């Protein structure tokens, strides 16, 4: 009996010690700010990967509308015409090169022999998403060279039922633009376009487009509304565009050239998308860039979102994971000129060469661009050599522009060390770092920046995401474990906001069928979109970034993940709030007492809780808000409060200060 008692006593002591370990007494002094939180702290990284632009944010429904893909008729089908035989009795479509056009190279010559039998079909980007009752602009250019009197446009559902149609008379022998409207009678996720013809003979056609009128801000050539709304809700401090590796190209000829993406859309030269055949397990041979979403639209989107535009340009090195092609140093000038001209395009008056282009596109006021990035994931001496030349030229002409440099694709190792050493020595302003690592890495590296040199360059955590399996594995999931680990890591970014001034998750978006890379923050199909748990983590940080950094301590030490508890604290001088972020990555509930000095609190506050017991849980099209923040009201004393943190939770406390 005695023995049993002593065992029980030991168990009680062990149990209570264990319980004790879950209690935390934290302190924060709201009057002692250690740094300002830059408004750019939480931003967005946009790249046209996973159909993020064409087929996604850029809502054109017709794929290869301008017949500019490498195989000019890709995306188009003629079911009743056998291209491989002479038996093309009903009619045929042929690609023709313009004799005088510079960027828009091709048009299609359609010959109709049998108007009853001939049809031209476009399947869109994995189908066309159309909504019942909404208006779609149907437009095209044509030169009628025969006896065709009209072109009929029909939208068909997955079973080929007619959902809407319009017939447009074509009355000019010369090139002429036509425009009409179509209103579907049903909502269809994967509709297709069928074109038929009245009369016979030849007709030349180009820029065949079906475009929603209900775009973000109702703009012509505008962006997909639901996707922009998801971005706007994040309150992003900056928008980095257009990538990513897409900036570099697999070869220099395939690099992103911003000048080819501005001006009239039909004059923007189509380019292959470098992600089309990058991964043999996710081949997307029909992935091209129409540049309907080009640099003007990116600047406009940044302005709409209240985000600093942050364009990244080629430094004269193609992707080093592909060819690594180098532009010789003596030929670097045009690349540098592109950077200088871009600054003029964004910031110059309408009387300047490039400012005029912007003004003619509808934005006479400058975009007030402050940042420019040179190179994406470049490494080694060839990068540093080229970067130096850019820096010299930009600093000489535009000393106020802040230049972002890069430290390569990895967060450590030879390339990283070399890049940092060189850039530091040169006095670079901001260095971009990328990390695609395991969830454990994120949890274990929340102290990454605690010992960075405070007098060196600032850090742009420009691309990061926890990979549940391995980097870019097609099996990666946007599950709760990855999001929670990122949240823990982000408290470390925030605690070091004096060094880390810009951060962004990557990649941003993915089409459920058109993707190449996982994980991604936002998923969409042709009609719907949803934010992953990683999205909600970003959103909670972005909408609660605050303005001034504080220190949050336990027993005099900063919390950096001890006992699986991570924390950061800020005040917001605009809202008069004290904002505390607490991340509990353990499987146990934690009880936290917080002593607040330097201010007085009201009698209650708010706590936003993002939590799931199941670390493998995800959001999905069927259950898009399976994991989303829940708001609770908490009682507070004037200088003390007590909260309980659920297992595996991110908690954002918002406390009004008097
Ligand atoms: O985010 C996807 C890719 O990852 C980016 O294009 C590149 O910069 C990085 O390797």
XYZ file of C-alpha atoms and ligand atoms in Angstrom:
668
model
C 0.000 0.000 0.000
C 2.776 2.371 1.049
C 4.583 1.592 -2.209
C 1.449 2.418 -4.191
C 1.136 5.787 -2.398
C 4.707 6.713 -3.144
C 4.233 5.811 -6.834
C 1.120 7.985 -6.899
C 2.985 10.897 -5.278
C 5.799 10.589 -7.817
C 3.229 10.545 -10.632
C 1.483 13.646 -9.259
C 4.809 15.499 -8.979
C 5.842 14.486 -12.513
C 2.364 15.413 -13.791
C 2.376 18.803 -12.143
C 5.922 19.511 -13.359
C 4.717 18.707 -16.861
C 1.707 20.997 -16.433
C 3.972 23.712 -15.098
C 6.097 23.497 -18.255
C 3.054 24.589 -20.202
C 2.640 27.808 -18.180
C 4.429 30.856 -19.472
C 4.866 34.230 -17.833
C 5.650 36.751 -20.507
C 6.381 40.465 -20.358
C 6.247 43.269 -22.848
C 6.971 46.972 -22.497
C 4.823 48.922 -24.963
C 6.773 52.130 -24.421
C 10.104 50.680 -25.615
C 10.233 50.403 -29.365
C 13.393 48.861 -30.806
C 12.728 49.523 -34.471
C 10.113 50.639 -36.924
C 8.227 47.997 -38.854
C 8.532 48.973 -42.503
C 5.215 49.223 -44.385
C 6.835 46.799 -46.876
C 7.284 44.095 -44.231
C 4.697 41.646 -45.641
C 4.242 41.626 -49.390
C 3.392 39.514 -52.401
C 5.604 37.621 -54.838
C 3.921 37.183 -58.218
C 5.232 34.937 -60.968
C 3.547 33.519 -64.049
C 3.968 29.908 -62.961
C 1.100 27.392 -62.553
C -1.078 29.409 -65.014
C -0.974 32.330 -62.588
C -1.198 34.951 -65.371
C -2.622 33.572 -68.649
C -5.352 31.178 -67.546
C -5.485 32.796 -64.089
C -5.193 36.415 -62.987
C -5.397 37.480 -66.645
C -8.894 36.246 -67.503
C -8.779 35.936 -71.310
C -10.788 32.807 -72.133
C -9.345 32.046 -75.575
C -6.022 30.225 -75.560
C -3.605 31.392 -78.263
C -5.986 34.157 -79.328
C -3.350 35.684 -81.573
C -1.927 32.505 -83.166
C 1.512 33.264 -81.763
C 2.327 30.013 -79.937
C 5.301 28.094 -81.341
C 2.839 25.804 -83.093
C 0.629 28.593 -84.338
C -2.625 26.643 -84.242
C -2.070 25.172 -80.796
C -5.263 25.474 -78.762
C -7.434 25.435 -81.884
C -9.204 22.390 -83.319
C -11.097 21.694 -86.515
C -13.061 18.539 -85.726
C -14.522 18.190 -89.203
C -11.363 18.832 -91.115
C -8.614 16.244 -91.341
C -5.389 18.253 -91.491
C -3.394 15.197 -92.467
C -5.273 14.430 -95.663
C -6.307 16.287 -98.747
C -9.868 15.747 -97.689
C -10.455 19.125 -96.117
C -13.692 19.648 -97.987
C -15.586 21.517 -95.333
C -12.799 24.052 -94.847
C -9.463 24.629 -93.152
C -7.434 27.058 -91.053
C -3.878 27.985 -92.014
C -1.290 30.076 -90.298
C -0.006 33.074 -92.265
C 2.871 35.417 -91.413
C 2.317 39.171 -91.634
C 4.722 40.765 -94.044
C 5.064 43.978 -92.048
C 4.219 43.394 -88.381
C 7.071 43.350 -85.858
C 5.703 41.757 -82.685
C 2.412 40.255 -83.792
C 3.769 37.758 -86.284
C 0.830 35.608 -87.406
C -2.818 35.561 -88.324
C -5.093 32.746 -89.403
C -6.540 32.279 -92.876
C -9.823 30.387 -92.664
C -11.180 28.908 -95.876
C -14.791 27.807 -95.673
C -16.125 25.460 -98.349
C -19.085 24.010 -96.522
C -20.611 26.363 -93.935
C -22.708 23.519 -92.515
C -19.706 21.289 -91.950
C -16.812 23.522 -90.896
C -16.136 24.623 -87.318
C -13.193 26.022 -85.388
C -13.015 25.176 -81.687
C -11.046 26.722 -78.840
C -10.897 24.826 -75.530
C -9.500 27.693 -73.473
C -7.066 27.155 -70.632
C -8.255 23.735 -69.413
C -11.741 24.867 -70.421
C -13.350 28.296 -70.143
C -15.027 29.347 -66.897
C -18.182 31.292 -67.700
C -20.856 32.624 -65.366
C -24.586 32.724 -65.966
C -25.917 36.216 -66.665
C -22.498 37.908 -66.793
C -21.337 39.877 -69.812
C -18.376 38.781 -71.908
C -16.810 40.931 -74.593
C -16.321 39.050 -77.872
C -13.800 40.780 -80.115
C -11.649 39.963 -83.121
C -9.869 41.460 -86.106
C -10.835 40.245 -89.578
C -10.377 40.913 -93.274
C -13.095 39.267 -95.338
C -11.559 38.067 -98.582
C -14.433 35.890 -99.817
C -18.183 35.565 -99.622
C -18.481 34.993 -95.886
C -21.215 37.203 -94.481
C -20.923 36.524 -90.749
C -19.013 34.668 -88.031
C -20.987 32.868 -85.354
C -19.557 32.490 -81.822
C -21.112 29.842 -79.617
C -20.259 28.862 -76.064
C -20.895 25.182 -75.336
C -20.959 23.374 -72.015
C -19.100 20.119 -71.240
C -21.839 18.119 -73.028
C -21.789 20.415 -76.047
C -25.090 22.068 -75.139
C -25.391 25.630 -76.342
C -25.032 28.163 -73.518
C -24.833 31.354 -75.521
C -24.270 32.555 -79.053
C -23.805 35.691 -81.096
C -23.420 36.277 -84.820
C -21.236 39.089 -86.097
C -21.563 40.311 -89.719
C -18.136 40.792 -91.311
C -18.341 43.469 -93.930
C -14.837 44.692 -94.696
C -12.325 43.352 -97.154
C -9.584 45.127 -95.153
C -8.520 44.488 -91.569
C -11.202 45.779 -89.194
C -11.866 45.284 -85.469
C -15.229 43.840 -84.441
C -16.743 43.732 -80.986
C -19.934 42.382 -79.473
C -21.133 40.815 -76.253
C -22.243 37.394 -75.113
C -24.193 36.464 -71.954
C -24.162 32.786 -70.932
C -27.439 31.240 -69.824
C -25.574 28.826 -67.502
C -22.510 28.780 -65.316
C -20.002 26.333 -66.763
C -16.537 25.487 -65.449
C -15.206 24.057 -68.679
C -17.005 25.635 -71.577
C -15.534 25.879 -75.070
C -15.875 28.246 -77.999
C -17.228 27.050 -81.343
C -16.870 29.334 -84.349
C -18.840 28.704 -87.512
C -19.245 30.802 -90.638
C -22.083 31.946 -92.862
C -21.147 31.853 -96.545
C -18.012 30.506 -98.162
C -14.552 31.703 -99.088
C -11.498 33.089 -97.262
C -11.414 35.202 -94.158
C -8.302 36.389 -92.303
C -8.652 36.580 -88.538
C -6.535 37.585 -85.527
C -6.867 38.457 -81.808
C -9.973 36.340 -81.263
C -10.900 37.142 -77.692
C -13.614 36.443 -75.147
C -13.019 38.508 -72.044
C -15.188 39.003 -68.946
C -16.517 42.530 -68.436
C -16.784 41.939 -64.719
C -13.071 42.316 -63.991
C -11.320 43.890 -60.999
C -12.429 47.555 -61.078
C -14.373 46.794 -64.277
C -11.329 47.481 -66.452
C -11.079 46.471 -70.084
C -8.180 44.011 -70.311
C -8.582 43.870 -66.515
C -7.773 41.180 -63.954
C -9.792 38.337 -62.474
C -11.754 39.835 -59.624
C -11.885 37.021 -57.058
C -8.115 36.556 -57.265
C -7.331 40.244 -56.810
C -9.761 40.366 -53.893
C -7.812 37.607 -52.156
C -4.622 39.620 -52.665
C -6.160 42.897 -51.511
C -7.376 41.240 -48.306
C -3.754 40.517 -47.380
C -2.925 44.223 -47.180
C 0.373 43.660 -49.006
C 3.184 46.153 -48.503
C 4.752 45.453 -51.891
C 4.194 43.522 -55.084
C 7.234 41.800 -56.543
C 6.876 40.961 -60.227
C 7.254 39.264 -62.688
C 9.091 36.462 -60.781
C 11.130 34.318 -60.101
C 13.043 32.332 -62.679
C 10.747 33.674 -65.393
C 12.749 36.899 -65.189
C 15.902 35.059 -66.220
C 14.559 32.729 -68.940
C 16.082 29.383 -69.786
C 18.158 31.260 -72.366
C 18.808 34.983 -72.608
C 16.496 35.195 -75.625
C 13.710 33.842 -73.412
C 14.302 36.272 -70.559
C 11.484 38.598 -69.512
C 11.799 41.902 -71.404
C 9.458 44.465 -69.905
C 9.480 46.701 -72.979
C 7.758 43.943 -74.937
C 4.930 43.842 -72.385
C 3.679 47.434 -72.615
C 1.666 49.342 -75.204
C -1.341 47.958 -77.128
C -1.983 44.323 -76.130
C -1.999 43.081 -79.718
C 1.523 44.430 -80.167
C 2.991 42.609 -77.156
C 5.151 39.785 -78.439
C 4.152 36.344 -77.141
C 6.938 34.355 -75.485
C 7.205 30.767 -74.364
C 6.693 30.308 -70.628
C 9.848 28.798 -69.138
C 7.751 26.605 -66.835
C 6.135 24.791 -69.783
C 8.513 21.858 -69.822
C 10.649 22.488 -66.758
C 9.362 19.452 -64.879
C 8.936 16.208 -66.802
C 6.305 15.107 -64.279
C 4.168 18.182 -65.014
C 4.605 18.992 -68.682
C 2.612 21.987 -69.914
C 3.626 22.399 -73.569
C 0.792 24.878 -74.179
C 2.136 27.401 -71.644
C 3.036 30.720 -73.269
C 3.041 34.344 -72.113
C 0.681 36.619 -74.018
C 1.720 39.553 -71.781
C -1.869 40.776 -71.676
C -0.797 41.168 -68.055
C 2.344 43.233 -68.574
C 4.395 45.780 -66.663
C 1.803 48.555 -66.892
C -0.823 46.260 -65.391
C 1.579 45.158 -62.643
C 2.225 48.778 -61.683
C -1.489 49.485 -61.778
C -2.193 46.463 -59.576
C 0.457 47.600 -57.087
C -1.217 50.981 -56.951
C -4.657 49.409 -56.466
C -3.351 47.281 -53.616
C -1.507 50.169 -51.961
C 1.665 48.083 -52.396
C 5.118 49.311 -53.423
C 5.912 48.051 -56.922
C 9.053 45.908 -56.902
C 10.043 44.836 -60.417
C 12.914 42.379 -60.854
C 14.958 42.498 -64.078
C 17.370 40.212 -65.857
C 20.992 40.962 -64.976
C 22.295 39.372 -68.177
C 22.475 35.781 -66.934
C 19.926 33.140 -67.980
C 18.679 30.713 -65.321
C 21.713 28.974 -63.865
C 19.649 25.830 -63.296
C 19.211 25.750 -67.116
C 21.753 27.200 -69.568
C 23.314 29.862 -67.353
C 23.961 31.772 -70.587
C 25.963 34.936 -69.952
C 25.775 38.166 -71.841
C 29.392 39.266 -72.437
C 30.332 42.237 -70.275
C 30.882 44.442 -73.331
C 27.278 43.754 -74.397
C 25.664 44.476 -71.044
C 24.635 48.062 -71.821
C 21.195 47.309 -73.331
C 20.307 45.352 -70.178
C 21.342 48.265 -67.986
C 19.475 50.642 -70.282
C 16.345 48.514 -69.763
C 16.632 49.172 -66.021
C 17.137 52.913 -66.469
C 14.271 53.105 -68.952
C 12.022 51.200 -66.589
C 12.611 53.812 -63.901
C 11.669 56.455 -66.460
C 8.590 54.457 -67.499
C 7.456 54.275 -63.863
C 8.521 57.664 -62.574
C 9.253 59.976 -65.506
C 6.972 62.825 -66.540
C 4.770 62.393 -69.628
C 7.303 64.499 -71.544
C 10.015 61.813 -71.200
C 10.299 58.996 -73.769
C 9.116 56.215 -71.516
C 6.905 58.358 -69.296
C 5.024 59.179 -72.489
C 4.362 55.483 -73.128
C 2.908 55.161 -69.639
C 0.826 58.320 -70.063
C -0.532 57.089 -73.386
C -1.580 53.872 -71.702
C -3.749 55.916 -69.355
C -1.541 56.844 -66.376
C -0.024 60.326 -66.759
C 0.902 60.463 -63.065
C 4.110 58.625 -62.154
C 3.843 55.333 -60.286
C 6.408 56.533 -57.698
C 8.464 53.371 -57.859
C 11.109 53.178 -55.120
C 12.655 49.714 -55.578
C 14.188 47.753 -58.422
C 15.665 44.245 -58.263
C 18.602 43.151 -60.411
C 18.782 39.410 -61.015
C 16.720 36.662 -59.441
C 18.480 33.525 -58.201
C 21.926 34.296 -59.557
C 25.148 33.197 -57.985
C 28.901 33.423 -58.353
C 31.392 36.040 -59.570
C 29.662 36.561 -62.931
C 26.589 37.860 -61.101
C 28.556 40.176 -58.860
C 30.452 41.558 -61.859
C 27.215 42.368 -63.703
C 25.364 43.587 -60.627
C 28.133 46.132 -59.956
C 27.640 47.676 -63.403
C 23.890 48.006 -62.887
C 24.389 49.498 -59.458
C 26.875 52.059 -60.746
C 24.555 53.208 -63.538
C 21.381 53.290 -61.431
C 23.025 55.074 -58.519
C 24.485 57.681 -60.874
C 21.193 58.524 -62.551
C 18.629 57.707 -59.863
C 20.366 57.892 -56.470
C 17.103 57.557 -54.549
C 16.103 54.218 -56.089
C 16.728 51.313 -53.721
C 18.383 48.382 -55.490
C 17.624 44.809 -54.486
C 20.387 42.272 -55.074
C 20.278 38.489 -54.619
C 22.128 35.798 -52.673
C 21.188 32.845 -54.910
C 18.683 30.040 -54.562
C 19.705 28.626 -51.156
C 19.683 30.027 -47.608
C 23.191 28.751 -46.848
C 26.221 27.148 -48.485
C 28.947 28.315 -50.805
C 26.872 30.431 -53.227
C 25.041 32.114 -50.392
C 28.187 32.898 -48.379
C 30.017 34.238 -51.409
C 27.094 36.408 -52.528
C 26.583 37.910 -49.093
C 30.278 38.574 -48.534
C 30.598 40.412 -51.842
C 27.353 42.358 -51.543
C 28.166 43.411 -48.009
C 31.572 44.610 -49.054
C 29.957 46.689 -51.809
C 27.488 48.225 -49.368
C 24.445 46.762 -51.153
C 21.147 48.110 -49.848
C 18.989 44.968 -49.718
C 19.811 41.314 -50.316
C 17.138 38.837 -51.436
C 17.211 35.404 -49.750
C 15.227 32.314 -50.770
C 14.360 29.275 -48.731
C 12.265 26.302 -49.753
C 12.872 23.985 -46.821
C 11.139 21.447 -44.556
C 8.645 22.539 -41.901
C 11.187 21.559 -39.207
C 13.750 23.885 -40.788
C 11.321 26.774 -40.468
C 10.630 26.008 -36.818
C 14.319 25.557 -36.051
C 15.397 28.727 -37.845
C 13.120 31.280 -36.243
C 16.283 32.767 -34.757
C 17.990 33.011 -38.176
C 18.271 36.775 -38.147
C 18.919 37.310 -34.433
C 22.646 37.624 -35.068
C 22.717 39.312 -38.476
C 24.956 42.336 -38.679
C 22.829 45.405 -37.934
C 25.109 47.637 -39.978
C 25.072 45.452 -43.106
C 22.531 45.281 -45.960
C 18.860 44.815 -45.144
C 17.231 41.475 -45.939
C 14.423 40.740 -48.373
C 13.078 37.276 -47.504
C 11.850 37.188 -51.071
C 10.764 33.590 -51.611
C 9.971 31.065 -48.946
C 7.585 28.209 -48.286
C 7.766 25.080 -46.143
C 7.886 21.975 -48.351
C 6.017 19.039 -46.804
C 7.906 16.463 -48.933
C 10.828 18.036 -50.799
C 11.545 21.136 -52.826
C 9.004 21.465 -55.649
C 7.880 17.842 -55.179
C 4.496 17.325 -56.844
C 3.435 15.625 -53.600
C 3.919 18.769 -51.480
C 0.821 19.884 -49.614
C -0.337 23.233 -48.297
C -1.167 21.597 -44.995
C -1.466 23.017 -41.513
C 1.976 21.841 -40.440
C 3.657 23.862 -43.199
C 1.588 26.959 -42.429
C 2.114 26.714 -38.667
C 5.870 26.298 -39.143
C 5.951 29.354 -41.392
C 4.036 31.279 -38.716
C 6.653 30.301 -36.108
C 9.415 31.419 -38.481
C 7.627 34.674 -39.244
C 7.716 35.703 -35.597
C 11.499 35.582 -36.116
C 11.229 37.781 -39.203
C 9.147 40.253 -37.246
C 11.407 40.224 -34.185
C 14.186 41.219 -36.575
C 12.282 43.884 -38.455
C 15.251 46.218 -38.055
C 17.140 43.965 -40.507
C 14.398 42.178 -42.432
C 12.380 44.802 -44.245
C 10.493 42.867 -46.945
C 9.147 39.294 -46.938
C 7.010 37.194 -49.283
C 5.754 33.616 -49.640
C 6.271 31.875 -53.002
C 4.817 30.865 -55.349
C 1.594 32.786 -55.058
C -1.015 31.028 -57.222
C -1.803 27.766 -58.954
C -4.504 26.524 -61.310
C -5.814 23.173 -60.105
C -4.998 21.533 -63.460
C -2.394 23.889 -64.935
C 0.159 23.824 -62.096
C 3.828 22.840 -62.265
C 5.020 23.625 -58.721
C 3.609 22.946 -55.264
C 3.012 24.241 -52.618
C 1.255 27.488 -53.601
C -0.531 30.049 -51.482
C -3.761 30.415 -53.479
C -5.452 27.724 -55.588
C -8.041 28.362 -58.260
C -9.980 26.682 -61.032
C -11.802 28.425 -63.872
C -14.506 29.740 -61.554
C -13.410 29.582 -57.935
C -10.431 30.278 -55.739
C -9.431 29.746 -52.132
C -6.682 30.620 -49.708
C -4.618 27.827 -48.179
C -3.751 27.809 -44.454
C -0.456 29.414 -45.567
C -2.525 32.242 -47.074
C -4.293 32.847 -43.765
C -0.976 32.957 -41.927
C 0.303 35.566 -44.387
C -2.934 37.490 -44.123
C -2.857 37.556 -40.317
C 0.691 38.903 -40.327
C 0.021 41.343 -43.181
C -3.097 42.827 -41.634
C -1.467 43.067 -38.201
C 2.023 44.217 -39.077
C 1.986 47.219 -36.740
C 4.422 50.115 -36.870
C 6.839 49.666 -33.953
C 8.719 46.630 -32.777
C 8.802 45.639 -29.098
C 10.535 42.844 -27.236
C 8.531 40.075 -25.653
C 10.384 38.129 -22.997
C 10.149 35.293 -20.515
C 12.504 35.409 -17.540
C 14.322 38.270 -19.237
C 15.007 36.243 -22.408
C 13.401 36.801 -25.812
C 11.025 34.053 -26.893
C 12.469 32.326 -29.921
C 10.747 28.967 -29.755
C 11.622 27.755 -26.252
C 9.251 24.926 -25.313
C 7.675 25.271 -28.754
C 6.385 28.756 -28.074
C 7.237 31.541 -30.513
C 6.285 35.188 -30.142
C 6.616 38.702 -31.475
C 5.107 41.989 -30.342
C 4.434 45.318 -32.005
C 2.413 48.442 -31.441
C 0.384 50.091 -34.149
C 0.529 53.867 -33.906
C -2.376 54.216 -36.342
C -4.859 52.022 -34.491
C -3.416 52.550 -30.992
C -3.123 48.797 -30.487
C -0.648 46.479 -28.887
C -0.437 43.406 -31.131
C 1.068 40.165 -29.887
C 1.593 37.100 -32.072
C 1.953 33.801 -30.257
C 2.588 30.523 -32.035
C 2.195 27.275 -30.151
C 3.729 24.476 -32.219
C 3.310 21.853 -29.497
C 0.560 19.282 -29.173
C -0.371 20.662 -25.748
C -2.431 23.629 -24.731
C -0.374 26.443 -23.175
C -1.475 28.927 -20.616
C 0.139 32.336 -20.984
C 0.210 35.214 -18.515
C 1.283 38.490 -20.018
C 2.510 41.482 -18.029
C 2.219 44.710 -19.946
C 4.320 47.718 -19.040
C 4.404 51.196 -20.514
C 0.685 51.451 -21.261
C -2.750 50.589 -19.931
C -5.172 48.291 -21.652
C -8.945 48.430 -21.904
C -11.053 45.755 -20.226
C -11.209 43.504 -23.264
C -9.340 42.726 -26.442
C -9.521 40.481 -29.467
C -7.709 37.296 -30.245
C -7.591 35.904 -33.783
C -6.973 32.174 -33.636
C -5.840 30.004 -36.534
C -5.782 26.437 -35.303
C -6.224 22.812 -36.236
C -5.513 19.714 -34.233
C -4.693 17.769 -37.388
C -1.379 18.908 -38.844
C -2.160 17.296 -42.190
C -5.416 19.247 -42.605
C -5.797 21.416 -45.705
C -8.280 23.775 -47.310
C -9.841 22.688 -50.601
C -12.391 23.691 -53.225
C -14.952 21.607 -51.320
C -13.993 23.064 -47.941
C -12.155 26.333 -48.615
C -12.322 27.585 -45.028
C -11.565 24.362 -43.197
C -8.731 26.326 -41.614
C -9.390 30.031 -41.208
C -9.033 32.556 -38.387
C -11.685 32.662 -35.699
C -12.092 35.805 -33.633
C -12.496 35.592 -29.853
C -13.012 38.303 -27.249
C -10.623 38.158 -24.308
C -10.779 39.813 -20.912
C -7.842 41.981 -19.990
C -6.678 43.704 -16.837
C -5.184 47.144 -17.232
C -1.665 45.685 -17.266
C -2.117 41.968 -17.267
C -3.954 39.272 -19.100
C -4.146 35.549 -19.285
C -4.901 33.492 -22.361
C -4.856 29.898 -23.227
C -3.223 28.849 -26.502
C -4.652 25.804 -28.183
C -2.268 23.114 -29.436
C -0.876 23.861 -32.904
C -2.148 27.412 -33.055
C -1.273 30.875 -34.293
C -2.831 33.527 -32.056
C -2.890 37.242 -32.760
C -3.870 39.361 -29.765
C -5.137 42.855 -30.521
C -5.271 45.046 -27.442
C -6.373 48.675 -27.376
C -3.944 50.898 -25.497
C -5.112 53.943 -23.646
O 8.798 30.109 -56.789
C 9.177 29.225 -57.791
C 10.628 29.385 -58.192
O 11.455 29.097 -57.120
C 11.040 30.777 -58.583
O 10.763 31.054 -59.891
C 12.512 30.754 -58.362
O 13.029 32.028 -58.084
C 12.696 29.748 -57.263
O 13.640 28.810 -57.587
